[in-house]
Coordinates of C-alpha atoms in Angstrom, one line a residue:
M260 CA 6.0 2.7 9.3
G261 CA 7.3 6.2 9.7
A262 CA 10.0 8.1 11.6
K263 CA 12.0 6.7 14.4
V264 CA 10.4 7.4 17.8
V265 CA 11.2 6.5 21.4
A266 CA 8.7 4.8 23.6
D267 CA 7.7 6.9 26.6
Q268 CA 4.7 7.5 28.9
F269 CA 2.3 10.2 27.7
D270 CA 0.6 12.4 30.3
L271 CA -2.7 14.2 29.9
R272 CA -1.1 17.3 28.5
D273 CA 0.8 15.6 25.7
R274 CA -2.1 15.4 23.3
E275 CA -2.9 19.1 23.9
R276 CA 0.7 20.1 23.2
F277 CA 0.7 17.8 20.1
R278 CA -2.6 19.2 18.8
T279 CA -1.2 22.8 19.2
R280 CA 1.9 21.8 17.2
L281 CA -0.3 20.0 14.6
H282 CA -2.3 23.2 14.0
A283 CA 0.9 25.2 13.8
G284 CA 2.2 22.7 11.2
R285 CA -1.0 23.1 9.2
E286 CA -0.6 26.9 9.3
A287 CA 3.0 26.5 8.1
L288 CA 1.9 24.2 5.3
D289 CA -0.7 26.8 4.2
R290 CA 2.0 29.4 4.1
L291 CA 4.3 27.2 2.1
L292 CA 1.5 26.6 -0.4
A293 CA 0.6 30.3 -0.6
E294 CA 4.3 31.3 -1.0
G295 CA 5.0 28.8 -3.8
R296 CA 7.9 27.3 -1.9
F297 CA 7.6 23.7 -3.2
D298 CA 9.9 21.8 -5.6
R299 CA 9.5 22.4 -9.3
P300 CA 7.9 19.6 -11.5
R301 CA 10.4 16.8 -12.0
D302 CA 8.2 13.7 -12.4
L303 CA 10.1 11.8 -9.6
V304 CA 8.9 8.3 -8.6
G305 CA 10.0 5.9 -5.9
I306 CA 9.1 2.5 -4.5
E307 CA 8.9 0.8 -1.1
M308 CA 8.5 -2.9 -1.1
E309 CA 7.6 -5.1 1.9
L310 CA 8.9 -8.7 1.9
N311 CA 8.3 -11.9 3.7
L312 CA 10.9 -14.2 5.2
A313 CA 9.9 -17.9 5.1
D314 CA 11.6 -21.2 5.7
V315 CA 11.9 -24.1 3.3
E316 CA 8.4 -25.3 4.4
G317 CA 6.9 -21.9 3.6
A318 CA 6.3 -21.0 7.2
P319 CA 7.3 -17.5 8.5
R320 CA 10.9 -17.2 9.7
M321 CA 11.4 -14.7 12.5
V322 CA 14.9 -13.6 11.6
N323 CA 14.7 -10.1 10.1
E324 CA 17.2 -8.7 12.6
Q325 CA 19.8 -11.4 11.8
V326 CA 19.3 -10.8 8.1
L327 CA 19.7 -7.1 8.4
S328 CA 22.8 -7.5 10.5
R329 CA 24.5 -9.3 7.6
M330 CA 23.7 -6.6 5.1
A331 CA 26.2 -4.0 4.0
T332 CA 23.4 -1.6 2.8
G333 CA 20.9 0.8 4.3
D334 CA 18.3 0.1 1.6
F335 CA 16.6 -2.5 3.8
Q336 CA 15.0 -2.0 7.2
T337 CA 12.6 -3.7 9.6
E338 CA 8.9 -3.9 9.3
L339 CA 6.4 -4.7 12.0
G340 CA 6.8 -8.5 12.0
K341 CA 10.1 -10.2 12.6
F342 CA 9.4 -12.2 9.5
T343 CA 9.2 -9.1 7.2
L344 CA 11.6 -6.6 5.7
E345 CA 11.2 -3.4 3.7
L346 CA 13.2 -2.4 0.7
N347 CA 13.4 1.3 -0.2
V348 CA 14.4 2.3 -3.8
A349 CA 15.9 5.7 -4.4
P350 CA 13.7 8.2 -6.3
R351 CA 14.2 8.5 -10.1
R352 CA 12.8 10.5 -13.0
L353 CA 9.9 9.0 -14.8
S354 CA 11.3 9.0 -18.3
G355 CA 13.4 7.0 -20.8
R356 CA 14.2 3.4 -19.7
V357 CA 13.1 4.0 -16.1
F358 CA 11.2 0.8 -15.7
D359 CA 13.9 -1.5 -17.1
D360 CA 16.4 0.4 -14.8
L361 CA 14.0 -0.1 -11.8
A362 CA 13.6 -3.8 -12.6
E363 CA 17.3 -4.3 -12.7
E364 CA 17.9 -2.5 -9.4
L365 CA 15.1 -4.6 -7.7
R366 CA 16.5 -7.9 -9.1
V367 CA 20.0 -7.1 -7.7
A368 CA 18.6 -5.9 -4.3
L369 CA 16.3 -8.9 -3.9
G370 CA 19.0 -11.3 -5.0
Y371 CA 21.3 -9.9 -2.4
A372 CA 18.6 -10.0 0.3
N373 CA 17.8 -13.6 -0.6
R374 CA 21.5 -14.6 -0.2
M375 CA 21.6 -13.0 3.2
A376 CA 18.3 -14.6 4.2
E377 CA 19.6 -18.1 3.2
E378 CA 22.4 -17.7 5.7
C379 CA 19.6 -17.5 8.3
G380 CA 17.6 -20.4 7.0
A381 CA 15.1 -18.2 5.2
Q382 CA 14.1 -17.1 1.7
I383 CA 12.5 -14.0 0.4
V384 CA 8.8 -14.4 -0.7
M385 CA 7.1 -11.5 -2.5
I386 CA 3.4 -12.0 -1.7
G387 CA 0.6 -10.0 -0.2
V388 CA -0.1 -12.4 2.6
L389 CA 2.0 -15.5 3.3
P390 CA -0.7 -18.3 3.1
T391 CA 1.1 -20.5 5.7
I392 CA 1.0 -18.0 8.5
T393 CA -1.3 -19.0 11.4
E394 CA -3.2 -16.8 13.8
H395 CA -1.3 -18.6 16.7
E396 CA 2.0 -17.0 15.5
M397 CA 0.6 -13.5 15.8
V398 CA 1.6 -12.4 19.3
P399 CA 3.6 -9.4 20.5
D400 CA 6.7 -11.5 20.6
T401 CA 6.7 -11.4 16.8
F402 CA 7.1 -7.6 16.7
S403 CA 10.4 -6.3 15.5
R404 CA 12.4 -4.8 18.3
V405 CA 11.7 -1.2 17.4
D406 CA 10.2 1.2 19.9
R407 CA 7.8 2.8 17.5
Y408 CA 6.0 -0.6 16.8
L409 CA 5.5 -1.3 20.5
L410 CA 4.4 2.3 21.2
L411 CA 1.9 2.2 18.3
N412 CA 0.5 -1.1 19.5
D413 CA 0.1 0.2 23.0
Q414 CA -1.7 3.3 21.9
I415 CA -4.1 1.5 19.5
M416 CA -5.0 -1.1 22.0
A417 CA -5.5 1.6 24.7
A418 CA -7.8 3.5 22.4
R419 CA -9.7 0.4 21.5
G420 CA -10.0 -0.9 25.0
E421 CA -10.5 -4.6 24.0
R422 CA -9.1 -7.3 21.8
I423 CA -9.1 -7.0 18.1
A424 CA -11.7 -9.4 16.5
L425 CA -11.6 -10.3 12.8
D426 CA -14.7 -11.0 10.7
I427 CA -14.2 -11.3 6.9
A428 CA -16.6 -13.3 4.8
G429 CA -15.3 -14.4 1.4
T430 CA -15.1 -17.8 -0.4
E431 CA -14.5 -19.0 3.2
T432 CA -15.0 -17.0 6.4
L433 CA -12.5 -15.7 8.9
S434 CA -14.2 -15.2 12.2
G435 CA -14.0 -16.0 15.9
V436 CA -10.3 -14.9 15.8
A437 CA -9.2 -12.2 18.2
F438 CA -5.8 -10.7 19.2
D439 CA -4.4 -8.9 22.2
S440 CA -2.2 -6.7 19.9
I441 CA -1.9 -5.4 16.4
A442 CA 0.6 -8.2 15.6
A443 CA -1.8 -9.6 12.9
E444 CA -1.3 -6.5 10.8
S445 CA 2.2 -7.7 10.1
V446 CA 1.0 -10.3 7.7
C447 CA 0.1 -7.6 5.2
T448 CA 3.0 -6.9 2.8
S449 CA 2.5 -4.3 0.1
V450 CA 4.2 -2.2 -2.5
Q451 CA 4.0 1.6 -2.1
L452 CA 4.3 3.7 -5.3
H453 CA 5.4 7.3 -4.7
L454 CA 4.7 10.0 -7.2
Q455 CA 5.9 13.6 -6.6
A456 CA 3.4 16.3 -7.5
T457 CA 3.4 20.1 -7.4
P458 CA 0.7 21.8 -5.3
E459 CA -1.1 22.8 -8.5
R460 CA -1.2 19.2 -9.7
F461 CA -1.7 17.4 -6.4
A462 CA -5.5 17.3 -6.3
A463 CA -5.8 16.0 -9.8
T464 CA -3.1 13.4 -9.2
W465 CA -4.7 12.2 -5.9
N466 CA -8.2 12.1 -7.5
A467 CA -6.8 10.1 -10.4
A468 CA -5.1 7.7 -8.1
Q469 CA -8.3 7.2 -6.1
A470 CA -10.3 6.5 -9.3
A471 CA -7.6 4.1 -10.5
A472 CA -7.3 2.1 -7.2
A473 CA -10.0 -0.4 -8.2
V474 CA -8.4 -1.4 -11.5
Q475 CA -5.0 -1.5 -9.9
V476 CA -6.3 -4.1 -7.4
A477 CA -8.4 -6.0 -10.0
V478 CA -5.3 -6.7 -12.2
G479 CA -2.8 -6.9 -9.4
A480 CA -4.6 -8.9 -6.7
N481 CA -2.2 -11.2 -4.8
A482 CA -3.6 -12.0 -1.3
P483 CA -6.4 -14.6 -1.4
F484 CA -5.4 -16.5 1.7
V485 CA -5.3 -15.2 5.3
F486 CA -4.5 -17.6 8.1
G487 CA -5.1 -20.4 5.7
R488 CA -8.7 -19.3 4.8
E489 CA -9.5 -18.4 1.2
L490 CA -11.2 -15.0 1.4
W491 CA -11.1 -12.2 -1.2
H492 CA -8.8 -12.0 -4.3
E493 CA -7.1 -9.1 -2.5
S494 CA -7.8 -9.7 1.2
R495 CA -5.2 -7.3 2.5
P496 CA -7.4 -4.1 2.6
P497 CA -10.3 -5.5 4.6
F498 CA -7.9 -7.5 6.8
F499 CA -5.6 -4.5 7.4
L500 CA -8.6 -2.3 8.3
Q501 CA -9.7 -4.7 11.0
A502 CA -6.3 -5.7 12.3
I503 CA -5.2 -2.1 13.2
D504 CA -8.7 -0.7 14.0
S505 CA -8.5 1.6 17.1
R506 CA -12.3 1.7 17.3
P507 CA -14.3 -0.5 19.6
P508 CA -17.5 -1.8 17.9
E509 CA -19.8 0.7 19.5
I510 CA -17.7 3.6 18.1
A511 CA -17.5 2.0 14.7
A512 CA -21.3 1.6 14.7
Q513 CA -21.7 5.4 15.2
G514 CA -19.9 5.9 11.9
V515 CA -16.6 7.1 13.3
R516 CA -14.0 6.9 10.5
P517 CA -11.4 4.1 10.6
R518 CA -7.7 5.0 10.4
T519 CA -7.5 2.7 7.4
W520 CA -9.5 4.9 5.1
F521 CA -10.4 5.2 1.4
G522 CA -11.7 8.7 2.0
E523 CA -15.1 10.2 1.3
R524 CA -14.8 13.0 -1.3
W525 CA -12.8 14.2 -4.3
I526 CA -10.5 17.1 -3.4
T527 CA -9.5 20.4 -4.8
S528 CA -6.3 20.9 -2.7
V529 CA -3.8 18.8 -0.8
A530 CA -4.7 21.0 2.2
T531 CA -8.0 19.2 2.4
L532 CA -6.4 15.9 3.2
F533 CA -4.2 17.2 6.0
E534 CA -7.2 19.2 7.4
E535 CA -9.3 16.0 7.5
N536 CA -6.4 14.2 9.3
L537 CA -6.4 16.9 12.0
R538 CA -10.2 17.1 12.3
Y539 CA -11.1 13.4 12.3
F540 CA -8.3 11.5 13.9
P541 CA -6.9 11.8 17.5
A542 CA -3.1 11.5 17.9
L543 CA -1.7 8.0 18.5
L544 CA 1.9 9.1 19.0
P545 CA 1.7 12.6 20.5
M546 CA 5.4 13.3 20.4
C547 CA 6.6 16.9 19.9
D548 CA 9.7 17.9 18.0
D549 CA 11.8 20.8 19.2
E550 CA 11.1 22.8 16.0
D551 CA 8.7 25.8 15.9
P552 CA 7.5 25.6 12.3
I553 CA 6.2 29.2 12.3
A554 CA 9.5 30.6 13.6
V555 CA 11.4 28.6 11.0
L556 CA 9.2 30.1 8.3
D557 CA 9.6 33.6 9.7
A558 CA 13.4 33.2 9.6
G559 CA 13.2 32.2 5.9
G560 CA 13.8 28.5 6.5
V561 CA 11.9 25.3 5.6
P562 CA 10.2 23.5 8.5
R563 CA 10.2 19.7 8.8
L564 CA 6.6 19.7 10.0
S565 CA 7.5 16.6 12.1
E566 CA 4.2 16.4 14.1
L567 CA 2.1 16.8 10.9
S568 CA 4.2 14.0 9.2
L569 CA 4.1 11.7 12.3
H570 CA 0.3 12.1 12.6
N571 CA -0.1 11.6 8.9
G572 CA 1.9 8.3 9.1
T573 CA -0.7 6.8 11.6
I574 CA -3.6 7.4 9.1
Y575 CA -3.6 4.6 6.6
R576 CA -5.2 6.1 3.5
W577 CA -4.9 3.9 0.4
N578 CA -3.6 7.0 -1.3
R579 CA -1.7 9.0 1.3
P580 CA -0.5 12.6 1.0
V581 CA 3.2 13.0 2.0
Y582 CA 5.1 16.2 2.9
A583 CA 8.8 15.9 2.9
V584 CA 12.0 18.0 2.6
A585 CA 14.9 17.0 0.4
D586 CA 18.0 19.1 0.0
G587 CA 16.3 21.9 1.9
V588 CA 13.4 22.1 -0.6
P589 CA 9.9 20.9 0.4
H590 CA 7.9 18.6 -1.9
L591 CA 4.6 16.7 -1.9
R592 CA 4.0 13.1 -2.9
V593 CA 1.1 10.8 -3.4
E594 CA 1.9 7.5 -1.7
N595 CA -0.2 4.7 -3.4
R596 CA -0.6 1.8 -1.0
V597 CA -3.2 -0.4 -2.6
L598 CA -1.1 -3.2 -4.1
S599 CA 0.3 -6.4 -2.6
T600 CA 3.9 -7.2 -3.1
G601 CA 4.8 -9.5 -6.0
P602 CA 4.5 -12.0 -7.5
T603 CA 7.8 -11.1 -9.3
V604 CA 9.9 -8.1 -10.1
T605 CA 8.5 -8.0 -13.6
D606 CA 4.9 -8.1 -12.3
T607 CA 5.7 -5.3 -9.7
V608 CA 7.2 -3.1 -12.3
A609 CA 4.4 -3.7 -14.7
N610 CA 1.9 -2.7 -12.0
A611 CA 3.9 0.5 -11.5
A612 CA 4.0 1.3 -15.2
F613 CA 0.2 0.8 -15.5
Y614 CA -0.4 3.0 -12.4
Y615 CA 1.9 5.9 -13.4
G616 CA 0.7 6.0 -16.9
L617 CA -3.0 5.8 -16.1
V618 CA -2.8 8.4 -13.3
R619 CA -1.0 10.8 -15.7
S620 CA -3.7 10.4 -18.4
L621 CA -6.6 10.7 -15.9
A622 CA -5.1 13.8 -14.3
D623 CA -4.6 15.4 -17.7
Q624 CA -8.2 14.9 -19.0
A625 CA -10.1 18.1 -19.8
D626 CA -13.2 16.5 -18.3
P627 CA -11.7 14.3 -15.6
V628 CA -13.3 11.1 -14.5
W629 CA -14.0 12.4 -10.9
R630 CA -16.4 14.9 -12.3
R631 CA -18.5 12.1 -13.8
L632 CA -17.9 9.3 -11.2
P633 CA -19.5 9.7 -7.8
F634 CA -16.9 9.2 -5.0
A635 CA -19.1 6.5 -3.4
A636 CA -18.9 4.6 -6.7
A637 CA -15.1 4.8 -6.7
E638 CA -15.1 3.4 -3.2
R639 CA -17.5 0.6 -4.1
N640 CA -15.4 -0.2 -7.1
F641 CA -12.4 -0.6 -4.8
R642 CA -14.2 -3.0 -2.5
D643 CA -15.6 -5.0 -5.5
A644 CA -12.2 -5.3 -7.1
C645 CA -10.7 -6.5 -3.8
R646 CA -13.4 -9.1 -3.5
H647 CA -13.5 -10.4 -7.0
G648 CA -10.3 -9.4 -8.8
L649 CA -10.5 -9.5 -12.6
D650 CA -14.0 -11.0 -12.2
A651 CA -15.3 -7.7 -10.7
E652 CA -17.7 -5.4 -12.5
L653 CA -16.9 -1.8 -12.0
T654 CA -18.8 1.5 -12.4
W655 CA -17.1 3.9 -14.9
P656 CA -18.1 6.9 -17.0
D657 CA -19.7 5.9 -20.2
P658 CA -17.6 7.1 -23.1
A659 CA -20.7 7.1 -25.3
D660 CA -22.5 9.5 -22.9
A661 CA -21.4 13.1 -23.2
G662 CA -23.2 13.9 -20.0
A663 CA -22.5 12.4 -16.6
G664 CA -23.7 8.9 -17.3
T665 CA -21.9 5.8 -15.9
R666 CA -22.3 2.1 -16.6
R667 CA -21.3 -1.1 -15.0
T668 CA -18.6 -3.0 -17.0
P669 CA -16.4 -6.0 -16.5
A670 CA -13.0 -5.0 -15.1
V671 CA -11.2 -7.0 -17.8
R672 CA -13.0 -5.1 -20.6
L673 CA -12.5 -1.7 -19.0
I674 CA -8.8 -2.3 -18.5
R675 CA -8.2 -3.7 -22.0
E676 CA -10.4 -1.5 -24.1
E677 CA -10.1 1.9 -22.3
L678 CA -7.5 2.1 -19.6
L679 CA -4.5 0.4 -21.1
P680 CA -4.5 2.9 -24.0
L681 CA -4.8 5.7 -21.5
A682 CA -1.8 4.2 -19.5
A683 CA 0.2 4.1 -22.7
A684 CA -0.6 7.7 -23.6
G685 CA 0.3 8.7 -20.0
L686 CA 3.7 7.0 -20.2
D687 CA 4.3 8.7 -23.6
A688 CA 3.5 12.1 -21.9
H689 CA 6.1 11.3 -19.3
G690 CA 8.7 10.5 -22.0
V691 CA 9.0 6.8 -21.1
A692 CA 10.8 4.8 -23.8
P693 CA 8.4 2.9 -26.1
A694 CA 10.2 -0.3 -25.4
D695 CA 9.6 0.0 -21.7
R696 CA 6.0 1.1 -22.3
D697 CA 5.1 -1.8 -24.5
H698 CA 7.0 -4.5 -22.6
Y699 CA 5.5 -3.7 -19.2
L700 CA 1.9 -2.8 -20.3
S701 CA 1.9 -6.1 -22.3
V702 CA 2.2 -7.9 -18.9
I703 CA -1.0 -6.2 -17.8
E704 CA -2.7 -7.0 -21.1
E705 CA -1.8 -10.7 -20.9
R706 CA -3.0 -11.0 -17.3
C707 CA -6.4 -9.7 -18.5
R708 CA -6.4 -11.9 -21.6
R709 CA -5.6 -15.0 -19.6
R710 CA -7.5 -13.8 -16.5
V711 CA -4.6 -14.7 -14.3
T712 CA -3.4 -12.6 -11.4
G713 CA -1.2 -13.7 -8.4
A714 CA -4.4 -14.4 -6.5
A715 CA -6.0 -16.4 -9.3
W716 CA -2.8 -18.5 -9.7
Q717 CA -2.7 -19.2 -5.9
T718 CA -6.3 -20.3 -5.7
R719 CA -6.0 -22.6 -8.7
V720 CA -2.9 -24.3 -7.4
Y721 CA -4.4 -24.7 -3.9
H722 CA -7.6 -26.3 -5.2
R723 CA -5.7 -28.6 -7.5
E724 CA -3.6 -29.8 -4.5
V725 CA -6.7 -30.3 -2.4
A726 CA -8.4 -32.2 -5.3
G727 CA -5.4 -34.4 -5.4
G728 CA -5.9 -35.4 -1.8
A729 CA -3.7 -32.9 0.1
D730 CA -5.0 -31.5 3.4
R731 CA -5.2 -27.7 3.8
A732 CA -1.9 -27.3 5.5
T733 CA 0.0 -29.4 3.0
A734 CA -1.7 -27.7 0.1
L735 CA -0.7 -24.3 1.4
R736 CA 2.9 -25.4 2.0
R737 CA 3.2 -26.8 -1.5
L738 CA 1.6 -23.6 -2.9
V739 CA 4.2 -21.4 -1.2
A740 CA 7.1 -23.6 -2.3
R741 CA 6.0 -23.5 -5.9
Y742 CA 5.2 -19.8 -5.7
G743 CA 8.7 -19.1 -4.4
A744 CA 10.5 -21.2 -7.0
L745 CA 8.6 -19.7 -9.9
A746 CA 8.9 -16.1 -8.5
R747 CA 12.7 -16.5 -8.5
T748 CA 12.6 -17.1 -12.3
D749 CA 11.0 -13.6 -12.7
A750 CA 8.7 -15.0 -15.4
P751 CA 5.4 -13.0 -15.0
V752 CA 2.7 -14.8 -13.1
H753 CA 0.4 -15.1 -16.1
T754 CA 2.9 -17.6 -17.6
W755 CA 3.2 -19.8 -14.5
P756 CA 1.9 -23.4 -14.8
T757 CA -0.8 -24.4 -12.3
G758 CA -0.3 -28.2 -12.7
R759 CA 2.3 -30.1 -10.7
S760 CA 5.9 -29.7 -12.0

């Protein structure tokens, strides 16, 4: 959720000062870009993973502080809800046996976290939204005791000026539910895939990630239930948008952009994204650093651009631009935020392999997809994939049409026939070992062939339980119990049985 901040009272001049610093940071970024000061190409990737803590009944367990206090590592930290943790994996080069190495590190880390959680009567559950969470548990008292969460909540609720009401129509409908805080956002747990890019490659990389977002969700959906209602295959994006929306309905009706945002255009420079952030979104956390970025540049140094980064962290693009400094050298990253956590380490790493390979190939194309696919179609694809998963039909450039023609095609066919070969070629271009390439992309292939994602498995098990006479609450508890047990085997979700064990 961003850098550590300290809660304080803002006065009427704070946003003016912060805006001035934001524009100074933007000027400094332009100078860094013009002077070629950014890190050289190294194909570095990293992962952040958000995790649920649940008890033996599958209900959320509010013990993240106790779990963290038992850990002898800094790789885990709090997330918004007391029933969530975040795991940060160190960056690594995208080459060789990177995915097997990543999978092993994740297994070790999650095994350790689960042992610590068990000491607190909890277990780790890797899932987009824990199906057993109820709206009654989403109150400010469930916030982790971290100042930035409380301050962010206060600022969003002050900007909105009224309760946050939810209204999502899917297989069932979630409506008539309202909250006095942003606590409901804490039910959303995701995986963030980071990919470092040079300024010259950033626009192509971001555009490719935007184009790929729909197929990522279609084949990786894992959040069909919210507060016990069956909504979309990947309910997290529409739910997250509403749960943290700072706009009252009248402002939303005017077309003011939400802070959870797909975007509205393809870009030609990373500067476009930061410029949009400054132009369209008022500051939520107007806290100024003591650094003068222009003075630092004039002295030959590298500025942290703290205000720019803090502001950027309160705008929840599904592909977010990131500026950071490592070992005194600035770099840029695309932070891909579209995927739910889980179901397993193998599934997570397969999703990462598909994403990194596909983005590389799409960014390398001589006639890239974003020149032939309207941006509005990419956004519609994303929404359709969230709603229907592998059953979605998507708009994509027609390979048989040398012009700018597009066609609607089933997501499964598009992934299997066109995009998996592109992902394989992209991993080859990165120098990923063939064994890693074939193993992890075969997981994506099998999900498509069997038409099983985490979301599809969850809904099938739930309906089987209900058909067997279980009420809703019992069916969801049994679902979570089976999900957790199978996830700990690390067998990919397309192999999981749906019948009772």
